[in-house]
Amino acid sequence: MNAIGIENLRRPYAEGGVNLLDVRARNDAVALTVLQSYMKSPPERPVWAYLVDHIFRLCAVRRYQTVDSSLLINPFVQSWDVYTQAKGLPLVFKRMYSTGRKYSVSIHAWSPQVALQLKMPYWWHVGTKGKLVSVYNDKWGKCIQRTHHLSSVGDLLAHANKNQAATCSERVNCACINCIEDRALGCEHPPKCRRNAGKKLSNLLDIWNPLKASQYIAVGAQPQIPGQDPEWTPVVPMHENYAYPHEAARIFTLDAFSTCRPTLNNEHMNNDIAPSSSAEGAQVITVWTDGSCSDNGTKYAAAGSGLWYHAQNARNRAIRLPGEYLTNNIAEVMAVIAAIQDNGNVPCLRIITD
Ligand SMILES: [Zn+2]
Ligand SMILES: [Zn+2]
Ligand SMILES: [Zn+2]
């Protein structure tokens, strides 16, 4: 008997297969369902999830244990890894963890708002620069971790800001209330410690650094991205309003990260097709259209349509669709309608859509 490819066996009977269950895919789906519960935010978060936090913390790969263990909050919210061969890691959570990594479950936000920036755990932050400006375990880094127990970005920012108080002399023997309190905790030189906390924040990429926030997005405002083409309508993800960092976790984030900037050019695409002429000799205008939607079909759906002519073409448009219960198909059709409306006088319009 000839060998039959497993892909063929998985096909339905009508296509010559035997409806074989794809066990691996099913197991992955089960593991991702467990992970989804684990990643719920309070009050929906199950009690076992807190126990798993603790187990993961104990099983963290050694190099990530250089920070105080209480600062390892969640490997999918931060960027530390769990050692999956660790004894005492139950199989169900090992599978949950490995499957989450396989499908790159991670924090992802297009333009995180200040509220989310502040709530993110600071240590092993997903948005840490490749090369640290201020290492984790210098003298004050240790004080920040072990004396002050500062965990979130907001904690570090609040610590740094205590030096701004009018009453603080920023000297070692300062008699301001914050310095008295910090020294009582065991901090040798609170003002120096706080300056270090401020420096530690610059370990974060700008989009995650609350000190750099204003150039991106003030809550509810249009973002002002330097050098932005004024012809483009910026697409503002207004739904990125998370109460807990867990809510910003997404699956398949590797793709999302690689395309997280709006596509402003794609020069090679148009060169071989446009401009051209129709059979009657009239000039043909070619436009590519697309539409997309997140939370498809729900009350909170956010959808947009795009038109693209050429790289840097002033007529390229991105449109944020108004209303609720939007779908990707509405966005696709709106893109085509917008293309037609924008080209009322064009004798021959070619729309390339999907
Ligand atoms: Zn002081
Ligand atoms: Zn200190
Ligand atoms: Zn499309």
mmCIF file of C-alpha atoms and ligand atoms in Angstrom:
data_model
loop_
_atom_site.group_PDB
_atom_site.id
_atom_site.type_symbol
_atom_site.label_atom_id
_atom_site.label_comp_id
_atom_site.label_asym_id
_atom_site.label_seq_id
_atom_site.Cartn_x
_atom_site.Cartn_y
_atom_site.Cartn_z
ATOM 1 C CA MET A 1 0.000 0.000 0.000
ATOM 2 C CA ASN A 2 1.219 3.429 -0.845
ATOM 3 C CA ALA A 3 1.817 5.826 1.977
ATOM 4 C CA ILE A 4 -0.917 8.430 2.248
ATOM 5 C CA GLY A 5 0.022 11.886 3.423
ATOM 6 C CA ILE A 6 -1.455 12.769 6.797
ATOM 7 C CA GLU A 7 -2.825 15.969 5.278
ATOM 8 C CA ASN A 8 -5.020 13.838 2.992
ATOM 9 C CA LEU A 9 -6.318 11.739 5.864
ATOM 10 C CA ARG A 10 -7.467 14.891 7.627
ATOM 11 C CA ARG A 11 -9.713 15.857 4.739
ATOM 12 C CA PRO A 12 -13.470 15.235 4.920
ATOM 13 C CA TYR A 13 -14.855 12.047 3.316
ATOM 14 C CA ALA A 14 -16.165 13.990 0.331
ATOM 15 C CA GLU A 15 -12.594 15.003 -0.487
ATOM 16 C CA GLY A 16 -11.221 11.493 -0.124
ATOM 17 C CA GLY A 17 -10.019 11.769 3.458
ATOM 18 C CA VAL A 18 -11.134 10.034 6.633
ATOM 19 C CA ASN A 19 -11.847 13.099 8.762
ATOM 20 C CA LEU A 20 -8.799 12.298 10.890
ATOM 21 C CA LEU A 21 -8.659 14.556 13.924
ATOM 22 C CA ASP A 22 -5.617 16.812 13.945
ATOM 23 C CA VAL A 23 -4.633 15.952 17.515
ATOM 24 C CA ARG A 24 -1.779 18.387 17.689
ATOM 25 C CA ALA A 25 -3.918 21.304 16.580
ATOM 26 C CA ARG A 26 -6.623 20.264 19.028
ATOM 27 C CA ASN A 27 -4.139 20.108 21.905
ATOM 28 C CA ASP A 28 -2.834 23.542 20.979
ATOM 29 C CA ALA A 29 -6.372 24.884 20.949
ATOM 30 C CA VAL A 30 -7.028 23.405 24.402
ATOM 31 C CA ALA A 31 -3.792 24.871 25.765
ATOM 32 C CA LEU A 32 -4.629 28.295 24.330
ATOM 33 C CA THR A 33 -8.044 28.165 25.981
ATOM 34 C CA VAL A 34 -6.347 27.551 29.330
ATOM 35 C CA LEU A 35 -3.980 30.420 28.575
ATOM 36 C CA GLN A 36 -6.902 32.687 27.777
ATOM 37 C CA SER A 37 -8.308 32.079 31.271
ATOM 38 C CA TYR A 38 -4.875 32.599 32.808
ATOM 39 C CA MET A 39 -4.590 35.961 31.055
ATOM 40 C CA LYS A 40 -7.995 37.246 32.228
ATOM 41 C CA SER A 41 -7.871 40.366 34.336
ATOM 42 C CA PRO A 42 -9.627 40.806 37.705
ATOM 43 C CA PRO A 43 -12.378 40.219 38.668
ATOM 44 C CA GLU A 44 -12.689 37.447 36.023
ATOM 45 C CA ARG A 45 -9.226 36.085 36.755
ATOM 46 C CA PRO A 46 -9.510 32.576 38.262
ATOM 47 C CA VAL A 47 -7.833 31.870 41.586
ATOM 48 C CA TRP A 48 -5.605 29.189 40.063
ATOM 49 C CA ALA A 49 -4.057 31.813 37.802
ATOM 50 C CA TYR A 50 -2.446 33.449 40.844
ATOM 51 C CA LEU A 51 -0.985 30.108 41.857
ATOM 52 C CA VAL A 52 0.384 29.655 38.347
ATOM 53 C CA ASP A 53 1.989 33.106 38.591
ATOM 54 C CA HIS A 54 3.816 31.804 41.623
ATOM 55 C CA ILE A 55 4.830 28.508 39.998
ATOM 56 C CA PHE A 56 6.124 30.320 36.905
ATOM 57 C CA ARG A 57 8.082 32.719 39.098
ATOM 58 C CA LEU A 58 9.787 29.775 40.812
ATOM 59 C CA CYS A 59 10.512 28.163 37.432
ATOM 60 C CA ALA A 60 11.888 31.296 35.756
ATOM 61 C CA VAL A 61 14.986 30.754 33.647
ATOM 62 C CA ARG A 62 17.927 31.619 35.880
ATOM 63 C CA ARG A 63 19.125 34.700 34.024
ATOM 64 C CA TYR A 64 15.788 36.394 34.680
ATOM 65 C CA GLN A 65 16.031 35.662 38.390
ATOM 66 C CA THR A 66 18.609 38.419 38.705
ATOM 67 C CA VAL A 67 15.770 40.726 39.708
ATOM 68 C CA ASP A 68 13.925 40.204 42.968
ATOM 69 C CA SER A 69 11.549 37.273 42.434
ATOM 70 C CA SER A 70 8.514 39.309 43.539
ATOM 71 C CA LEU A 71 9.064 41.413 40.412
ATOM 72 C CA LEU A 72 8.458 38.509 38.041
ATOM 73 C CA ILE A 73 4.748 39.094 37.520
ATOM 74 C CA ASN A 74 3.737 37.208 34.360
ATOM 75 C CA PRO A 75 5.916 35.864 31.519
ATOM 76 C CA PHE A 76 3.349 36.926 28.898
ATOM 77 C CA VAL A 77 3.063 40.451 30.266
ATOM 78 C CA GLN A 78 6.836 40.773 30.680
ATOM 79 C CA SER A 79 9.630 39.297 28.592
ATOM 80 C CA TRP A 80 11.089 36.659 30.949
ATOM 81 C CA ASP A 81 11.007 32.963 30.221
ATOM 82 C CA VAL A 82 9.921 29.903 32.163
ATOM 83 C CA TYR A 83 12.283 26.914 32.232
ATOM 84 C CA THR A 84 9.903 24.281 30.882
ATOM 85 C CA GLN A 85 12.013 21.326 32.087
ATOM 86 C CA ALA A 86 11.767 22.537 35.682
ATOM 87 C CA LYS A 87 10.669 19.930 38.190
ATOM 88 C CA GLY A 88 7.380 20.892 39.795
ATOM 89 C CA LEU A 89 5.968 22.565 36.693
ATOM 90 C CA PRO A 90 2.638 20.747 36.143
ATOM 91 C CA LEU A 91 2.166 19.415 32.610
ATOM 92 C CA VAL A 92 -1.000 21.399 31.955
ATOM 93 C CA PHE A 93 0.793 24.689 32.678
ATOM 94 C CA LYS A 94 3.905 23.635 30.835
ATOM 95 C CA ARG A 95 1.715 23.050 27.770
ATOM 96 C CA MET A 96 -0.121 26.303 28.325
ATOM 97 C CA TYR A 97 3.170 28.185 28.534
ATOM 98 C CA SER A 98 4.857 26.487 25.561
ATOM 99 C CA THR A 99 1.808 26.885 23.340
ATOM 100 C CA GLY A 100 1.542 30.564 24.229
ATOM 101 C CA ARG A 101 5.177 31.008 23.222
ATOM 102 C CA LYS A 102 4.659 28.963 20.037
ATOM 103 C CA TYR A 103 1.951 31.368 18.893
ATOM 104 C CA SER A 104 3.812 34.405 20.244
ATOM 105 C CA VAL A 105 1.310 35.543 22.838
ATOM 106 C CA SER A 106 2.643 38.835 24.150
ATOM 107 C CA ILE A 107 1.722 42.363 25.088
ATOM 108 C CA HIS A 108 0.965 44.420 22.058
ATOM 109 C CA ALA A 109 -0.339 47.958 21.789
ATOM 110 C CA TRP A 110 -0.086 50.331 18.833
ATOM 111 C CA SER A 111 0.158 53.452 20.921
ATOM 112 C CA PRO A 112 -0.187 52.555 24.598
ATOM 113 C CA GLN A 113 -1.922 55.222 26.598
ATOM 114 C CA VAL A 114 -0.342 56.672 29.707
ATOM 115 C CA ALA A 115 -2.642 54.681 32.011
ATOM 116 C CA LEU A 116 -1.358 51.425 30.510
ATOM 117 C CA GLN A 117 2.260 52.594 30.428
ATOM 118 C CA LEU A 118 2.118 53.262 34.164
ATOM 119 C CA LYS A 119 0.556 49.901 35.027
ATOM 120 C CA MET A 120 3.067 47.834 33.059
ATOM 121 C CA PRO A 121 5.578 45.898 35.164
ATOM 122 C CA TYR A 122 8.893 47.723 34.772
ATOM 123 C CA TRP A 123 11.331 44.813 35.116
ATOM 124 C CA TRP A 124 11.768 42.661 31.989
ATOM 125 C CA HIS A 125 9.344 45.017 30.269
ATOM 126 C CA VAL A 126 8.409 43.878 26.733
ATOM 127 C CA GLY A 127 9.368 47.334 25.484
ATOM 128 C CA THR A 128 12.908 47.362 26.893
ATOM 129 C CA LYS A 129 15.652 48.685 24.620
ATOM 130 C CA GLY A 130 18.141 46.166 23.284
ATOM 131 C CA LYS A 131 20.962 47.810 25.216
ATOM 132 C CA LEU A 132 20.199 49.060 28.712
ATOM 133 C CA VAL A 133 20.927 52.686 29.543
ATOM 134 C CA SER A 134 20.995 51.797 33.244
ATOM 135 C CA VAL A 135 21.598 48.196 34.291
ATOM 136 C CA TYR A 136 19.086 46.492 36.587
ATOM 137 C CA ASN A 137 21.406 45.586 39.442
ATOM 138 C CA ASP A 138 23.572 48.607 40.055
ATOM 139 C CA LYS A 139 23.570 49.891 43.633
ATOM 140 C CA TRP A 140 20.362 51.907 43.310
ATOM 141 C CA GLY A 141 18.700 49.311 41.122
ATOM 142 C CA LYS A 142 19.012 46.909 44.026
ATOM 143 C CA CYS A 143 17.658 49.535 46.427
ATOM 144 C CA ILE A 144 14.698 50.182 44.095
ATOM 145 C CA GLN A 145 13.937 46.449 43.987
ATOM 146 C CA ARG A 146 14.642 45.309 47.515
ATOM 147 C CA THR A 147 14.217 48.378 49.721
ATOM 148 C CA HIS A 148 11.387 50.136 47.923
ATOM 149 C CA HIS A 149 9.863 47.088 46.158
ATOM 150 C CA LEU A 150 8.987 49.178 43.105
ATOM 151 C CA SER A 151 7.395 46.956 40.493
ATOM 152 C CA SER A 152 5.508 48.971 37.871
ATOM 153 C CA VAL A 153 6.606 51.785 35.574
ATOM 154 C CA GLY A 154 4.260 54.027 37.573
ATOM 155 C CA ASP A 155 6.042 53.032 40.812
ATOM 156 C CA LEU A 156 9.415 54.087 39.396
ATOM 157 C CA LEU A 157 8.006 57.308 37.986
ATOM 158 C CA ALA A 158 6.424 58.229 41.336
ATOM 159 C CA HIS A 159 9.743 57.518 43.076
ATOM 160 C CA ALA A 160 11.661 59.683 40.583
ATOM 161 C CA ASN A 161 9.120 62.492 40.947
ATOM 162 C CA LYS A 162 9.609 62.793 44.714
ATOM 163 C CA ASN A 163 12.745 64.801 43.950
ATOM 164 C CA GLN A 164 10.543 67.415 42.265
ATOM 165 C CA ALA A 165 8.765 68.261 45.541
ATOM 166 C CA ALA A 166 9.388 71.885 46.543
ATOM 167 C CA THR A 167 10.379 70.793 50.034
ATOM 168 C CA CYS A 168 13.066 68.347 48.855
ATOM 169 C CA SER A 169 16.626 69.659 48.973
ATOM 170 C CA GLU A 170 17.856 66.581 47.046
ATOM 171 C CA ARG A 171 20.641 66.177 49.597
ATOM 172 C CA VAL A 172 21.495 63.060 51.557
ATOM 173 C CA ASN A 173 20.206 64.527 54.827
ATOM 174 C CA CYS A 174 17.115 66.172 53.316
ATOM 175 C CA ALA A 175 14.384 66.641 55.916
ATOM 176 C CA CYS A 176 11.414 66.431 53.544
ATOM 177 C CA ILE A 177 8.745 63.912 54.474
ATOM 178 C CA ASN A 178 9.504 61.646 51.493
ATOM 179 C CA CYS A 179 13.206 61.517 52.275
ATOM 180 C CA ILE A 180 12.503 60.780 55.940
ATOM 181 C CA GLU A 181 10.188 57.939 54.925
ATOM 182 C CA ASP A 182 12.576 56.518 52.335
ATOM 183 C CA ARG A 183 15.502 56.615 54.774
ATOM 184 C CA ALA A 184 13.333 54.849 57.355
ATOM 185 C CA LEU A 185 12.874 52.035 54.797
ATOM 186 C CA GLY A 186 16.648 51.689 54.649
ATOM 187 C CA CYS A 187 17.478 53.781 51.575
ATOM 188 C CA GLU A 188 20.931 55.349 52.005
ATOM 189 C CA HIS A 189 20.434 58.331 49.751
ATOM 190 C CA PRO A 190 16.850 58.761 48.560
ATOM 191 C CA PRO A 191 17.494 61.634 46.114
ATOM 192 C CA LYS A 192 20.232 59.640 44.335
ATOM 193 C CA CYS A 193 18.078 56.526 44.342
ATOM 194 C CA ARG A 194 15.231 58.487 42.716
ATOM 195 C CA ARG A 195 17.487 59.986 40.047
ATOM 196 C CA ASN A 196 18.509 56.444 39.217
ATOM 197 C CA ALA A 197 14.825 55.436 38.949
ATOM 198 C CA GLY A 198 14.335 58.262 36.430
ATOM 199 C CA LYS A 199 17.330 56.995 34.456
ATOM 200 C CA LYS A 200 15.993 53.445 34.582
ATOM 201 C CA LEU A 201 12.840 54.622 32.784
ATOM 202 C CA SER A 202 14.967 55.478 29.756
ATOM 203 C CA ASN A 203 15.615 51.749 29.390
ATOM 204 C CA LEU A 204 12.125 51.688 27.866
ATOM 205 C CA LEU A 205 11.389 52.302 24.211
ATOM 206 C CA ASP A 206 9.784 55.710 23.741
ATOM 207 C CA ILE A 207 6.298 54.352 23.113
ATOM 208 C CA TRP A 208 6.350 52.728 26.560
ATOM 209 C CA ASN A 209 8.061 55.559 28.422
ATOM 210 C CA PRO A 210 5.550 57.846 30.161
ATOM 211 C CA LEU A 211 8.167 60.633 30.150
ATOM 212 C CA LYS A 212 8.051 60.561 26.335
ATOM 213 C CA ALA A 213 4.313 60.100 26.174
ATOM 214 C CA SER A 214 3.243 63.578 25.107
ATOM 215 C CA GLN A 215 4.695 63.271 21.617
ATOM 216 C CA TYR A 216 2.540 60.248 20.969
ATOM 217 C CA ILE A 217 -0.873 60.485 22.410
ATOM 218 C CA ALA A 218 -2.634 62.503 25.018
ATOM 219 C CA VAL A 219 -5.756 60.635 26.080
ATOM 220 C CA GLY A 220 -8.454 61.296 23.490
ATOM 221 C CA ALA A 221 -6.234 63.516 21.339
ATOM 222 C CA GLN A 222 -4.881 63.055 17.829
ATOM 223 C CA PRO A 223 -1.315 61.788 17.898
ATOM 224 C CA GLN A 224 1.360 64.110 16.565
ATOM 225 C CA ILE A 225 3.977 61.874 15.064
ATOM 226 C CA PRO A 226 6.998 63.893 13.946
ATOM 227 C CA GLY A 227 7.463 64.071 10.183
ATOM 228 C CA GLN A 228 4.041 62.678 9.510
ATOM 229 C CA ASP A 229 2.538 63.168 6.074
ATOM 230 C CA PRO A 230 -0.340 65.640 6.576
ATOM 231 C CA GLU A 231 -2.324 63.949 3.801
ATOM 232 C CA TRP A 232 -2.676 60.880 5.976
ATOM 233 C CA THR A 233 -5.482 60.601 8.442
ATOM 234 C CA PRO A 234 -3.824 59.031 11.458
ATOM 235 C CA VAL A 235 -5.479 55.867 12.606
ATOM 236 C CA VAL A 236 -5.913 56.153 16.350
ATOM 237 C CA PRO A 237 -6.710 52.935 18.172
ATOM 238 C CA MET A 238 -9.079 54.516 20.656
ATOM 239 C CA HIS A 239 -10.046 51.150 22.111
ATOM 240 C CA GLU A 240 -6.595 50.619 23.650
ATOM 241 C CA ASN A 241 -7.948 51.649 27.009
ATOM 242 C CA TYR A 242 -6.799 48.858 29.250
ATOM 243 C CA ALA A 243 -7.340 48.722 32.991
ATOM 244 C CA TYR A 244 -4.763 45.922 33.341
ATOM 245 C CA PRO A 245 -1.682 45.114 31.293
ATOM 246 C CA HIS A 246 -3.025 41.567 30.788
ATOM 247 C CA GLU A 247 -5.710 43.015 28.535
ATOM 248 C CA ALA A 248 -3.096 44.191 26.062
ATOM 249 C CA ALA A 249 -1.895 40.623 25.457
ATOM 250 C CA ARG A 250 -2.407 39.350 21.919
ATOM 251 C CA ILE A 251 -1.659 36.191 20.009
ATOM 252 C CA PHE A 252 0.496 36.135 16.814
ATOM 253 C CA THR A 253 2.306 39.292 17.892
ATOM 254 C CA LEU A 254 5.425 38.620 15.838
ATOM 255 C CA ASP A 255 3.522 39.654 12.703
ATOM 256 C CA ALA A 256 1.878 42.534 14.463
ATOM 257 C CA PHE A 257 5.241 43.891 15.594
ATOM 258 C CA SER A 258 6.813 43.726 12.171
ATOM 259 C CA THR A 259 4.012 45.788 10.650
ATOM 260 C CA CYS A 260 3.338 48.126 13.530
ATOM 261 C CA ARG A 261 4.083 51.227 11.480
ATOM 262 C CA PRO A 262 1.573 52.338 8.846
ATOM 263 C CA THR A 263 2.731 51.321 5.407
ATOM 264 C CA LEU A 264 3.662 54.572 3.722
ATOM 265 C CA ASN A 265 5.326 53.138 0.685
ATOM 266 C CA ASN A 266 5.595 49.993 -1.296
ATOM 267 C CA GLU A 267 7.345 51.433 -4.300
ATOM 268 C CA HIS A 268 7.969 48.237 -6.200
ATOM 269 C CA MET A 269 4.250 47.427 -6.296
ATOM 270 C CA ASN A 270 3.011 50.185 -8.579
ATOM 271 C CA ASN A 271 5.938 50.517 -10.930
ATOM 272 C CA ASP A 272 5.183 47.518 -13.094
ATOM 273 C CA ILE A 273 1.461 48.192 -13.469
ATOM 274 C CA ALA A 274 0.715 51.907 -13.395
ATOM 275 C CA PRO A 275 0.372 54.270 -15.092
ATOM 276 C CA SER A 276 -1.096 52.685 -18.184
ATOM 277 C CA SER A 277 -3.792 53.206 -20.790
ATOM 278 C CA SER A 278 -7.082 51.510 -21.565
ATOM 279 C CA ALA A 279 -7.899 49.966 -24.950
ATOM 280 C CA GLU A 280 -9.540 53.266 -25.941
ATOM 281 C CA GLY A 281 -6.376 55.137 -25.083
ATOM 282 C CA ALA A 282 -7.753 56.865 -21.968
ATOM 283 C CA GLN A 283 -5.441 57.192 -19.016
ATOM 284 C CA VAL A 284 -6.082 54.465 -16.411
ATOM 285 C CA ILE A 285 -5.857 55.319 -12.745
ATOM 286 C CA THR A 286 -5.041 52.349 -10.574
ATOM 287 C CA VAL A 287 -5.907 52.302 -6.887
ATOM 288 C CA TRP A 288 -5.424 49.549 -4.345
ATOM 289 C CA THR A 289 -8.057 49.351 -1.626
ATOM 290 C CA ASP A 290 -8.321 47.410 1.597
ATOM 291 C CA GLY A 291 -10.424 47.330 4.706
ATOM 292 C CA SER A 292 -9.894 45.851 8.105
ATOM 293 C CA CYS A 293 -11.652 45.566 11.419
ATOM 294 C CA SER A 294 -10.792 44.545 14.958
ATOM 295 C CA ASP A 295 -13.433 43.087 17.285
ATOM 296 C CA ASN A 296 -15.283 42.293 14.067
ATOM 297 C CA GLY A 297 -19.059 42.737 14.214
ATOM 298 C CA THR A 298 -19.212 43.727 17.872
ATOM 299 C CA LYS A 299 -20.389 46.905 19.519
ATOM 300 C CA TYR A 300 -16.722 47.856 20.023
ATOM 301 C CA ALA A 301 -15.590 47.048 16.500
ATOM 302 C CA ALA A 302 -12.990 49.475 15.145
ATOM 303 C CA ALA A 303 -12.669 49.507 11.373
ATOM 304 C CA GLY A 304 -10.698 51.364 8.775
ATOM 305 C CA SER A 305 -10.352 51.575 5.008
ATOM 306 C CA GLY A 306 -7.324 52.442 2.950
ATOM 307 C CA LEU A 307 -6.682 53.678 -0.587
ATOM 308 C CA TRP A 308 -3.237 53.531 -2.129
ATOM 309 C CA TYR A 309 -2.085 54.936 -5.455
ATOM 310 C CA HIS A 310 1.669 55.375 -5.329
ATOM 311 C CA ALA A 311 4.333 55.755 -2.695
ATOM 312 C CA GLN A 312 4.138 59.277 -1.212
ATOM 313 C CA ASN A 313 1.038 59.992 -3.312
ATOM 314 C CA ALA A 314 -0.965 62.796 -1.732
ATOM 315 C CA ARG A 315 -4.209 61.036 -2.619
ATOM 316 C CA ASN A 316 -3.453 57.964 -0.509
ATOM 317 C CA ARG A 317 -6.019 57.844 2.256
ATOM 318 C CA ALA A 318 -6.678 56.052 5.494
ATOM 319 C CA ILE A 319 -10.224 56.336 6.778
ATOM 320 C CA ARG A 320 -11.450 55.533 10.252
ATOM 321 C CA LEU A 321 -15.054 54.326 9.946
ATOM 322 C CA PRO A 322 -17.593 55.767 12.387
ATOM 323 C CA GLY A 323 -20.251 53.743 14.205
ATOM 324 C CA GLU A 324 -20.651 50.426 15.981
ATOM 325 C CA TYR A 325 -21.062 46.823 14.824
ATOM 326 C CA LEU A 326 -18.630 47.373 11.968
ATOM 327 C CA THR A 327 -17.167 44.434 10.072
ATOM 328 C CA ASN A 328 -14.150 43.848 7.845
ATOM 329 C CA ASN A 329 -16.493 43.525 4.873
ATOM 330 C CA ILE A 330 -18.026 46.933 5.537
ATOM 331 C CA ALA A 331 -14.482 48.316 5.643
ATOM 332 C CA GLU A 332 -13.564 46.588 2.370
ATOM 333 C CA VAL A 333 -16.670 47.942 0.622
ATOM 334 C CA MET A 334 -16.217 51.421 2.090
ATOM 335 C CA ALA A 335 -12.691 51.471 0.655
ATOM 336 C CA VAL A 336 -14.053 50.737 -2.819
ATOM 337 C CA ILE A 337 -16.822 53.332 -2.470
ATOM 338 C CA ALA A 338 -14.277 55.914 -1.330
ATOM 339 C CA ALA A 339 -12.082 55.063 -4.317
ATOM 340 C CA ILE A 340 -15.000 55.623 -6.694
ATOM 341 C CA GLN A 341 -16.024 58.860 -4.982
ATOM 342 C CA ASP A 342 -12.467 60.166 -5.065
ATOM 343 C CA ASN A 343 -12.246 59.534 -8.804
ATOM 344 C CA GLY A 344 -15.545 60.938 -10.105
ATOM 345 C CA ASN A 345 -13.867 62.585 -13.124
ATOM 346 C CA VAL A 346 -11.583 59.741 -14.062
ATOM 347 C CA PRO A 347 -12.620 58.077 -17.369
ATOM 348 C CA CYS A 348 -11.092 54.730 -16.494
ATOM 349 C CA LEU A 349 -10.532 53.670 -12.916
ATOM 350 C CA ARG A 350 -8.986 50.342 -12.005
ATOM 351 C CA ILE A 351 -9.656 49.217 -8.439
ATOM 352 C CA ILE A 352 -7.559 46.395 -7.061
ATOM 353 C CA THR A 353 -9.239 44.973 -4.011
ATOM 354 C CA ASP A 354 -9.530 41.725 -2.119
HETATM 355 ZN ZN ZN B 1 13.894 65.167 50.178
HETATM 356 ZN ZN ZN B 2 16.558 53.719 47.601
HETATM 357 ZN ZN ZN B 3 -8.539 43.080 2.515
#
